Amino acid sequence: MKLLEERIRRDGKIREGGRVLKVDSFLNHQMDIGLYNEMGKEFFRLFGADGVTKLLTIEASGIGIACVAGQYFNVPVIFAKKSKTTNIDGSVYTAQVESFTHGTSYDIMVERAFLQPGDRVLLIDDFLANGAALRGLAAIVKEAGATLVGAGICIEKAFQPGGDTLRKEGVRVESLARIKAMGEAGIEFC
Amino acid sequence: MKLLEERIRRDGKIREGGRVLKVDSFLNHQMDIGLYNEMGKEFFRLFGADGVTKLLTIEASGIGIACVAGQYFNVPVIFAKKSKTTNIDGSVYTAQVESFTHGTSYDIMVERAFLQPGDRVLLIDDFLANGAALRGLAAIVKEAGATLVGAGICIEKAFQPGGDTLRKEGVRVESLARIKAMGEAGIEFC
C-alpha cells in the first residue's frame, strides 16, 4: 500500500542499528485516523468477500486499526486481553504468547461467549515480526472451533520469519507494507 | 444518550452486589462498532465547536472509541501508555494514576512531541468512576501547556465521586450514560 509505505519512509525512525522501527507518530502511540481509514478500506478490499463475522486483535496497539476496519466489515471487533492471572473458571479461551523481543511470555484471553464455531475470524494487528502474537490469536480461534480467514497486518518486518512461517502453514497473511530491509541507508520494501 | 442506556439495560451485567457493571459484550472486550460510531458522533455534537486539535485516551479500552470518534473530529488520536519504567530521558510526559479498585498505582506516559502548548485536547474514555485515569490524563495536558477542552465519557458511575469532583474543579465532563444506582433491581440512570 503506497500511502503507508510513503508514510513509513517519511515519518518512521530506524533505531538500534536497524532492528527497531519507530512509527509512533502515526501508527501506535499517536494515530493518524485518516491513514487508519485508508488501511481499514484496504483490509476490506482484501478480505471483504470472505464472509468475515468477527475481527480479532490484541491490546493495545491493534485496537484502533481493528475498530476503524470494523466499520467497513460491519462486524464486531474483539480484542484479546493480556492477562497476568491464569483462568480459573473456564469462561475464557487462553493462549500463551512468547515475546522474543523481551525474552518473556504472557497469556492472552478472550471470553468464550464472543467466539463461536460458526464464526469466520480475521486477525488484525499493527505489526508482524516473529508472529508470536498472531500465533496466539490463531490458537484462540482454533480453540473456539471457529474458522481463521486470515490476518491483516499494517507493517510486516519481512526480514523476520513470522509472516512467511505462517504463510507456509497455510494462513493467508496480507501485510499493507512489507519491509525487506532497513538500516542507515533507509528502508527497502518488498 | 438513549441508545447507549438501552444497550446497558439490555446487555450490561451487574456483578459483586452492584459494584461492578460488566459491559464487555459491546463496549470493552467485544466492541459494537455501530454503537461506537453513534457515540463518536455524539461526542462530536457535544465538543465539535470547541476547536479540538487532539483526542487523548488511555490504553487499552479507551482506544477504540477514541479512534472512531477521531474520524468525526478529524484530528490525531493519542493513547497514553501504561508504563512500568520511570522515564529516564525526559522525552515523555508522565503522570501517576491511582487505581482505587486494585489499591495500586501505575504511571502513564505520552511522548512530548505529540502534545504542544497550542493544542486543545479532548479526553476520551470508556468509563468514569473515581476519575483517577482522567486526572492523570489532565495532568499530562497541563504539563504540556496545552488546553484541556473537556472529557467525553461513555459510561459514568455517577454514584462514585470522580465525575462531580472534576466538574467542581471546572472540567467539562460529558458522559453519554450516567448511572445513578445499580443493583438487583436493575439500573437507574441520572
CSV table of C-alpha atoms in Angstrom, one decimal:
chain,number,residue,atom,x,y,z
A,1,MET,CA,0.0,0.0,0.0
A,2,LYS,CA,1.7,3.1,-1.4
A,3,LEU,CA,0.3,5.5,1.1
A,4,LEU,CA,1.6,3.6,4.1
A,5,GLU,CA,5.0,2.9,2.6
A,6,GLU,CA,5.4,6.6,1.8
A,7,ARG,CA,4.4,7.5,5.4
A,8,ILE,CA,6.9,5.0,6.9
A,9,ARG,CA,9.6,6.4,4.7
A,10,ARG,CA,8.7,10.0,5.8
A,11,ASP,CA,8.0,9.6,9.4
A,12,GLY,CA,9.3,6.2,10.5
A,13,LYS,CA,12.5,6.3,12.6
A,14,ILE,CA,15.0,3.5,12.5
A,15,ARG,CA,16.7,2.7,15.8
A,16,GLU,CA,19.1,0.3,17.3
A,17,GLY,CA,21.1,-0.3,14.1
A,18,GLY,CA,18.2,-1.3,12.0
A,19,ARG,CA,16.4,-3.6,14.5
A,20,VAL,CA,13.7,-1.2,15.6
A,21,LEU,CA,11.3,0.8,13.5
A,22,LYS,CA,9.5,3.6,15.4
A,23,VAL,CA,6.2,4.6,13.8
A,24,ASP,CA,4.7,6.0,16.9
A,25,SER,CA,3.9,9.4,15.4
A,26,PHE,CA,1.2,8.0,13.2
A,27,LEU,CA,0.6,4.3,14.0
A,28,ASN,CA,0.9,3.1,17.5
A,29,HIS,CA,1.0,5.9,20.0
A,30,GLN,CA,-0.3,9.0,18.1
A,31,MET,CA,-2.6,7.6,15.5
A,32,ASP,CA,-3.5,9.2,12.1
A,33,ILE,CA,-7.1,8.4,11.7
A,34,GLY,CA,-7.2,9.4,8.1
A,35,LEU,CA,-4.5,6.8,7.4
A,36,TYR,CA,-6.3,4.3,9.6
A,37,ASN,CA,-9.4,4.7,7.4
A,38,GLU,CA,-7.4,4.0,4.2
A,39,MET,CA,-5.9,1.0,5.8
A,40,GLY,CA,-9.3,-0.2,7.0
A,41,LYS,CA,-10.7,0.1,3.5
A,42,GLU,CA,-7.7,-1.8,2.1
A,43,PHE,CA,-8.3,-4.7,4.5
A,44,PHE,CA,-11.9,-4.8,3.4
A,45,ARG,CA,-10.8,-4.8,-0.3
A,46,LEU,CA,-8.6,-7.8,0.5
A,47,PHE,CA,-10.9,-9.8,2.8
A,48,GLY,CA,-14.4,-8.3,2.2
A,49,ALA,CA,-15.6,-11.2,0.1
A,50,ASP,CA,-14.6,-13.8,2.7
A,51,GLY,CA,-17.6,-13.8,4.9
A,52,VAL,CA,-15.8,-12.4,7.9
A,53,THR,CA,-18.1,-12.4,11.0
A,54,LYS,CA,-15.6,-11.1,13.6
A,55,LEU,CA,-12.3,-9.1,13.7
A,56,LEU,CA,-9.9,-10.2,16.4
A,57,THR,CA,-6.9,-8.2,17.6
A,58,ILE,CA,-4.8,-7.9,20.7
A,59,GLU,CA,-4.4,-5.0,23.1
A,60,ALA,CA,-3.2,-2.3,23.0
A,61,SER,CA,-1.9,-1.0,19.6
A,62,GLY,CA,-4.1,-3.3,17.4
A,63,ILE,CA,-7.3,-2.0,18.8
A,64,GLY,CA,-7.5,1.3,16.9
A,65,ILE,CA,-7.0,0.0,13.5
A,66,ALA,CA,-9.2,-3.0,14.1
A,67,CYS,CA,-12.1,-0.7,15.2
A,68,VAL,CA,-11.7,1.5,12.2
A,69,ALA,CA,-11.5,-1.5,9.9
A,70,GLY,CA,-14.5,-3.0,11.7
A,71,GLN,CA,-16.7,-0.2,10.2
A,72,TYR,CA,-16.1,-1.5,6.7
A,73,PHE,CA,-16.7,-5.1,7.6
A,74,ASN,CA,-19.7,-4.1,9.7
A,75,VAL,CA,-18.9,-6.9,12.3
A,76,PRO,CA,-18.0,-6.8,16.0
A,77,VAL,CA,-14.3,-6.3,17.0
A,78,ILE,CA,-12.8,-8.3,19.8
A,79,PHE,CA,-9.5,-7.5,21.5
A,80,ALA,CA,-7.7,-10.3,23.3
A,81,LYS,CA,-6.6,-9.1,26.7
A,82,LYS,CA,-3.2,-9.6,28.1
A,83,SER,CA,-3.7,-11.5,31.4
A,84,LYS,CA,-1.5,-11.9,34.4
A,85,THR,CA,-3.7,-14.4,36.0
A,86,THR,CA,-4.4,-17.9,34.8
A,87,ASN,CA,-8.1,-18.5,34.0
A,88,ILE,CA,-9.7,-20.4,36.8
A,89,ASP,CA,-13.4,-20.6,35.9
A,90,GLY,CA,-13.1,-21.9,32.3
A,91,SER,CA,-15.1,-18.9,30.9
A,92,VAL,CA,-12.3,-17.8,28.6
A,93,TYR,CA,-10.1,-19.1,25.8
A,94,THR,CA,-6.4,-18.5,26.6
A,95,ALA,CA,-3.1,-18.8,24.7
A,96,GLN,CA,0.5,-18.1,25.6
A,97,VAL,CA,2.4,-15.6,23.6
A,98,GLU,CA,6.2,-15.6,23.7
A,99,SER,CA,7.8,-12.2,23.4
A,100,PHE,CA,11.1,-12.7,21.5
A,101,THR,CA,12.0,-9.1,22.0
A,102,HIS,CA,11.7,-9.2,25.8
A,103,GLY,CA,12.5,-12.9,26.3
A,104,THR,CA,9.3,-13.3,28.3
A,105,SER,CA,5.9,-14.7,27.8
A,106,TYR,CA,2.4,-13.7,28.7
A,107,ASP,CA,-1.1,-15.1,28.4
A,108,ILE,CA,-3.9,-13.7,26.3
A,109,MET,CA,-7.6,-14.3,26.8
A,110,VAL,CA,-10.9,-14.0,25.0
A,111,GLU,CA,-14.3,-14.6,26.7
A,112,ARG,CA,-15.8,-17.8,25.3
A,113,ALA,CA,-19.2,-16.1,24.7
A,114,PHE,CA,-17.7,-13.9,21.9
A,115,LEU,CA,-16.3,-16.6,19.6
A,116,GLN,CA,-18.4,-19.4,18.3
A,117,PRO,CA,-17.8,-22.4,16.0
A,118,GLY,CA,-19.7,-20.7,13.2
A,119,ASP,CA,-17.5,-17.6,13.3
A,120,ARG,CA,-15.2,-16.6,10.4
A,121,VAL,CA,-12.4,-14.6,12.1
A,122,LEU,CA,-10.0,-12.1,10.6
A,123,LEU,CA,-7.0,-11.2,12.7
A,124,ILE,CA,-5.8,-7.6,12.7
A,125,ASP,CA,-2.6,-6.2,14.1
A,126,ASP,CA,-0.3,-3.2,13.6
A,127,PHE,CA,3.0,-5.2,13.4
A,128,LEU,CA,4.2,-8.6,12.4
A,129,ALA,CA,7.7,-9.7,13.1
A,130,ASN,CA,8.2,-13.1,14.7
A,131,GLY,CA,4.5,-13.8,14.6
A,132,ALA,CA,4.1,-14.7,18.2
A,133,ALA,CA,1.0,-12.6,18.9
A,134,LEU,CA,-0.7,-13.8,15.7
A,135,ARG,CA,0.1,-17.4,16.6
A,136,GLY,CA,-1.6,-16.9,20.0
A,137,LEU,CA,-4.7,-15.3,18.4
A,138,ALA,CA,-4.8,-18.2,15.8
A,139,ALA,CA,-4.7,-20.7,18.7
A,140,ILE,CA,-7.7,-19.0,20.3
A,141,VAL,CA,-9.7,-19.1,17.0
A,142,LYS,CA,-8.8,-22.8,16.8
A,143,GLU,CA,-9.8,-23.5,20.4
A,144,ALA,CA,-13.2,-21.8,19.7
A,145,GLY,CA,-13.7,-24.1,16.7
A,146,ALA,CA,-14.1,-21.0,14.5
A,147,THR,CA,-12.6,-20.5,11.1
A,148,LEU,CA,-9.5,-18.5,10.6
A,149,VAL,CA,-10.0,-16.4,7.5
A,150,GLY,CA,-6.5,-14.8,7.6
A,151,ALA,CA,-4.6,-11.9,9.1
A,152,GLY,CA,-4.5,-8.3,8.0
A,153,ILE,CA,-1.3,-6.6,9.2
A,154,CYS,CA,-0.2,-2.9,8.8
A,155,ILE,CA,3.6,-3.4,8.8
A,156,GLU,CA,5.4,-6.7,8.4
A,157,LYS,CA,9.1,-6.9,9.0
A,158,ALA,CA,9.6,-9.4,6.2
A,159,PHE,CA,13.2,-9.9,7.2
A,160,GLN,CA,12.0,-11.7,10.4
A,161,PRO,CA,10.4,-15.1,10.0
A,162,GLY,CA,6.9,-14.7,11.4
A,163,GLY,CA,5.0,-13.9,8.2
A,164,ASP,CA,6.5,-16.4,5.9
A,165,THR,CA,6.3,-19.2,8.5
A,166,LEU,CA,2.6,-18.5,8.9
A,167,ARG,CA,2.0,-18.4,5.2
A,168,LYS,CA,3.8,-21.8,4.8
A,169,GLU,CA,1.4,-23.2,7.4
A,170,GLY,CA,-1.5,-22.1,5.2
A,171,VAL,CA,-2.5,-18.9,6.9
A,172,ARG,CA,-3.4,-16.1,4.5
A,173,VAL,CA,-1.4,-13.1,5.7
A,174,GLU,CA,-1.8,-9.8,4.0
A,175,SER,CA,0.5,-7.0,5.0
A,176,LEU,CA,0.0,-3.5,3.8
A,177,ALA,CA,3.7,-2.7,3.9
A,178,ARG,CA,6.4,-5.3,3.9
A,179,ILE,CA,9.9,-4.2,4.9
A,180,LYS,CA,12.6,-6.2,3.2
A,181,ALA,CA,15.5,-4.4,4.9
A,182,MET,CA,16.2,-1.3,6.9
A,183,GLY,CA,19.2,0.4,8.2
A,184,GLU,CA,21.3,3.5,7.8
A,185,ALA,CA,20.6,3.6,4.1
A,186,GLY,CA,16.9,3.8,4.7
A,187,ILE,CA,14.0,1.3,4.2
A,188,GLU,CA,13.6,-1.1,1.4
A,189,PHE,CA,10.1,-2.6,0.8
A,190,CYS,CA,9.4,-6.0,-0.7
B,1,MET,CA,-27.8,9.0,25.2
B,2,LYS,CA,-30.8,6.8,24.8
B,3,LEU,CA,-29.2,4.2,22.5
B,4,LEU,CA,-26.4,3.5,25.0
B,5,GLU,CA,-28.7,3.5,28.0
B,6,GLU,CA,-30.9,0.9,26.3
B,7,ARG,CA,-27.9,-1.2,25.4
B,8,ILE,CA,-26.6,-1.1,29.0
B,9,ARG,CA,-30.0,-2.2,30.3
B,10,ARG,CA,-30.2,-5.0,27.8
B,11,ASP,CA,-26.7,-6.4,27.8
B,12,GLY,CA,-25.0,-5.0,30.9
B,13,LYS,CA,-24.4,-7.4,33.7
B,14,ILE,CA,-24.3,-6.2,37.3
B,15,ARG,CA,-21.8,-8.1,39.5
B,16,GLU,CA,-20.5,-8.1,43.0
B,17,GLY,CA,-23.7,-6.8,44.6
B,18,GLY,CA,-23.9,-3.7,42.4
B,19,ARG,CA,-20.3,-2.6,42.5
B,20,VAL,CA,-19.3,-3.9,39.1
B,21,LEU,CA,-21.0,-3.3,35.7
B,22,LYS,CA,-19.9,-5.7,33.0
B,23,VAL,CA,-20.4,-4.3,29.5
B,24,ASP,CA,-17.8,-6.4,27.8
B,25,SER,CA,-20.1,-7.8,25.2
B,26,PHE,CA,-20.4,-4.4,23.4
B,27,LEU,CA,-18.0,-1.9,25.0
B,28,ASN,CA,-14.7,-3.0,26.3
B,29,HIS,CA,-13.8,-6.5,25.1
B,30,GLN,CA,-16.1,-7.2,22.3
B,31,MET,CA,-16.9,-3.9,20.7
B,32,ASP,CA,-20.0,-2.9,18.7
B,33,ILE,CA,-18.7,-0.6,16.1
B,34,GLY,CA,-22.1,0.6,15.0
B,35,LEU,CA,-22.7,1.8,18.6
B,36,TYR,CA,-19.1,3.2,18.7
B,37,ASN,CA,-20.0,5.3,15.6
B,38,GLU,CA,-23.1,6.7,17.2
B,39,MET,CA,-21.1,7.5,20.4
B,40,GLY,CA,-18.4,9.2,18.3
B,41,LYS,CA,-21.0,11.3,16.5
B,42,GLU,CA,-22.4,12.3,19.9
B,43,PHE,CA,-19.0,13.4,21.2
B,44,PHE,CA,-18.6,15.5,18.1
B,45,ARG,CA,-22.1,17.0,18.6
B,46,LEU,CA,-21.1,18.0,22.2
B,47,PHE,CA,-17.5,19.2,21.6
B,48,GLY,CA,-17.3,19.7,17.8
B,49,ALA,CA,-17.4,23.5,18.1
B,50,ASP,CA,-14.6,23.7,20.6
B,51,GLY,CA,-11.6,23.7,18.3
B,52,VAL,CA,-10.3,20.3,19.5
B,53,THR,CA,-6.9,19.6,17.9
B,54,LYS,CA,-6.1,16.2,19.6
B,55,LEU,CA,-8.0,13.4,21.3
B,56,LEU,CA,-6.2,11.8,24.2
B,57,THR,CA,-7.2,8.5,25.8
B,58,ILE,CA,-5.5,5.7,27.8
B,59,GLU,CA,-4.8,2.1,26.9
B,60,ALA,CA,-6.4,-0.3,26.4
B,61,SER,CA,-10.2,0.0,26.4
B,62,GLY,CA,-10.4,3.8,25.5
B,63,ILE,CA,-8.5,3.4,22.3
B,64,GLY,CA,-11.3,2.0,20.1
B,65,ILE,CA,-13.9,4.6,20.9
B,66,ALA,CA,-11.3,7.4,20.7
B,67,CYS,CA,-10.3,6.2,17.2
B,68,VAL,CA,-13.8,6.0,15.9
B,69,ALA,CA,-14.6,9.5,17.5
B,70,GLY,CA,-11.4,10.8,15.9
B,71,GLN,CA,-13.0,10.4,12.5
B,72,TYR,CA,-15.6,12.9,13.3
B,73,PHE,CA,-13.2,15.4,14.8
B,74,ASN,CA,-10.6,14.8,12.0
B,75,VAL,CA,-7.7,15.1,14.4
B,76,PRO,CA,-5.0,12.7,15.6
B,77,VAL,CA,-5.7,10.4,18.5
B,78,ILE,CA,-3.1,9.7,21.1
B,79,PHE,CA,-3.2,7.0,23.7
B,80,ALA,CA,-1.3,7.3,26.9
B,81,LYS,CA,0.7,4.2,27.6
B,82,LYS,CA,0.8,2.5,30.9
B,83,SER,CA,4.4,2.3,31.8
B,84,LYS,CA,6.3,0.1,34.3
B,85,THR,CA,9.5,2.0,33.9
B,86,THR,CA,10.2,5.6,35.1
B,87,ASN,CA,11.1,7.9,32.3
B,88,ILE,CA,14.8,8.5,32.3
B,89,ASP,CA,15.5,10.5,29.1
B,90,GLY,CA,12.9,13.3,29.6
B,91,SER,CA,11.3,12.7,26.2
B,92,VAL,CA,7.9,11.9,27.7
B,93,TYR,CA,5.2,13.5,29.9
B,94,THR,CA,4.3,11.2,32.8
B,95,ALA,CA,1.6,11.1,35.5
B,96,GLN,CA,0.7,8.7,38.2
B,97,VAL,CA,-2.7,7.1,38.3
B,98,GLU,CA,-4.0,5.5,41.5
B,99,SER,CA,-6.2,2.5,41.0
B,100,PHE,CA,-8.8,2.6,43.8
B,101,THR,CA,-10.2,-0.7,42.6
B,102,HIS,CA,-6.9,-2.6,42.9
B,103,GLY,CA,-5.2,-0.5,45.6
B,104,THR,CA,-2.2,0.1,43.4
B,105,SER,CA,-0.8,2.8,41.2
B,106,TYR,CA,0.8,3.0,37.8
B,107,ASP,CA,2.5,5.5,35.6
B,108,ILE,CA,1.1,6.7,32.3
B,109,MET,CA,3.2,8.4,29.6
B,110,VAL,CA,2.8,10.4,26.4
B,111,GLU,CA,5.7,11.4,24.1
B,112,ARG,CA,6.4,15.1,24.4
B,113,ALA,CA,6.4,15.5,20.6
B,114,PHE,CA,2.7,14.8,20.3
B,115,LEU,CA,1.3,17.4,22.7
B,116,GLN,CA,2.2,21.1,22.2
B,117,PRO,CA,1.1,24.3,24.1
B,118,GLY,CA,-1.2,25.2,21.2
B,119,ASP,CA,-3.1,22.0,21.4
B,120,ARG,CA,-6.8,21.9,22.5
B,121,VAL,CA,-7.2,18.4,24.0
B,122,LEU,CA,-10.4,16.4,24.5
B,123,LEU,CA,-10.0,13.4,26.8
B,124,ILE,CA,-12.0,10.2,25.8
B,125,ASP,CA,-12.5,7.2,27.9
B,126,ASP,CA,-15.0,4.3,28.2
B,127,PHE,CA,-15.6,4.5,32.0
B,128,LEU,CA,-15.5,7.1,34.7
B,129,ALA,CA,-15.8,6.1,38.3
B,130,ASN,CA,-13.3,7.7,40.7
B,131,GLY,CA,-11.7,9.7,38.0
B,132,ALA,CA,-8.1,8.6,38.6
B,133,ALA,CA,-7.3,7.9,34.9
B,134,LEU,CA,-8.9,11.2,33.8
B,135,ARG,CA,-7.0,13.1,36.4
B,136,GLY,CA,-3.7,11.5,35.2
B,137,LEU,CA,-4.6,12.5,31.6
B,138,ALA,CA,-5.5,16.0,32.6
B,139,ALA,CA,-2.1,16.3,34.4
B,140,ILE,CA,-0.3,15.4,31.2
B,141,VAL,CA,-2.3,18.0,29.2
B,142,LYS,CA,-1.3,20.6,31.9
B,143,GLU,CA,2.3,19.5,31.9
B,144,ALA,CA,2.3,20.0,28.1
B,145,GLY,CA,1.0,23.5,28.5
B,146,ALA,CA,-2.0,22.5,26.3
B,147,THR,CA,-5.6,23.5,26.8
B,148,LEU,CA,-8.0,20.9,28.3
B,149,VAL,CA,-11.3,21.2,26.4
B,150,GLY,CA,-13.1,18.6,28.5
B,151,ALA,CA,-13.7,14.9,28.8
B,152,GLY,CA,-16.1,12.7,26.7
B,153,ILE,CA,-17.0,9.5,28.6
B,154,CYS,CA,-19.2,6.6,27.6
B,155,ILE,CA,-20.4,5.4,31.0
B,156,GLU,CA,-20.1,7.3,34.2
B,157,LYS,CA,-20.8,5.7,37.5
B,158,ALA,CA,-22.4,8.8,38.9
B,159,PHE,CA,-22.7,7.3,42.4
B,160,GLN,CA,-18.9,7.4,42.6
B,161,PRO,CA,-17.3,10.8,43.1
B,162,GLY,CA,-15.0,11.1,40.1
B,163,GLY,CA,-17.2,13.0,37.6
B,164,ASP,CA,-18.7,15.5,40.0
B,165,THR,CA,-15.3,16.3,41.6
B,166,LEU,CA,-13.8,17.0,38.2
B,167,ARG,CA,-16.9,19.2,37.3
B,168,LYS,CA,-16.4,21.2,40.5
B,169,GLU,CA,-12.8,21.8,39.5
B,170,GLY,CA,-14.1,23.3,36.3
B,171,VAL,CA,-13.5,20.4,33.9
B,172,ARG,CA,-16.3,20.0,31.4
B,173,VAL,CA,-17.2,16.3,31.7
B,174,GLU,CA,-19.9,14.9,29.3
B,175,SER,CA,-21.0,11.3,29.9
B,176,LEU,CA,-23.2,9.6,27.4
B,177,ALA,CA,-24.8,7.4,30.1
B,178,ARG,CA,-24.7,8.3,33.8
B,179,ILE,CA,-25.6,5.6,36.2
B,180,LYS,CA,-27.3,6.9,39.4
B,181,ALA,CA,-27.7,3.5,41.0
B,182,MET,CA,-27.4,-0.2,40.2
B,183,GLY,CA,-28.2,-3.4,42.0
B,184,GLU,CA,-30.5,-6.3,42.0
B,185,ALA,CA,-33.4,-4.2,41.0
B,186,GLY,CA,-31.6,-3.1,37.8
B,187,ILE,CA,-30.0,0.2,36.7
B,188,GLU,CA,-31.2,3.7,37.3
B,189,PHE,CA,-29.8,6.4,35.1
B,190,CYS,CA,-29.5,10.1,36.1
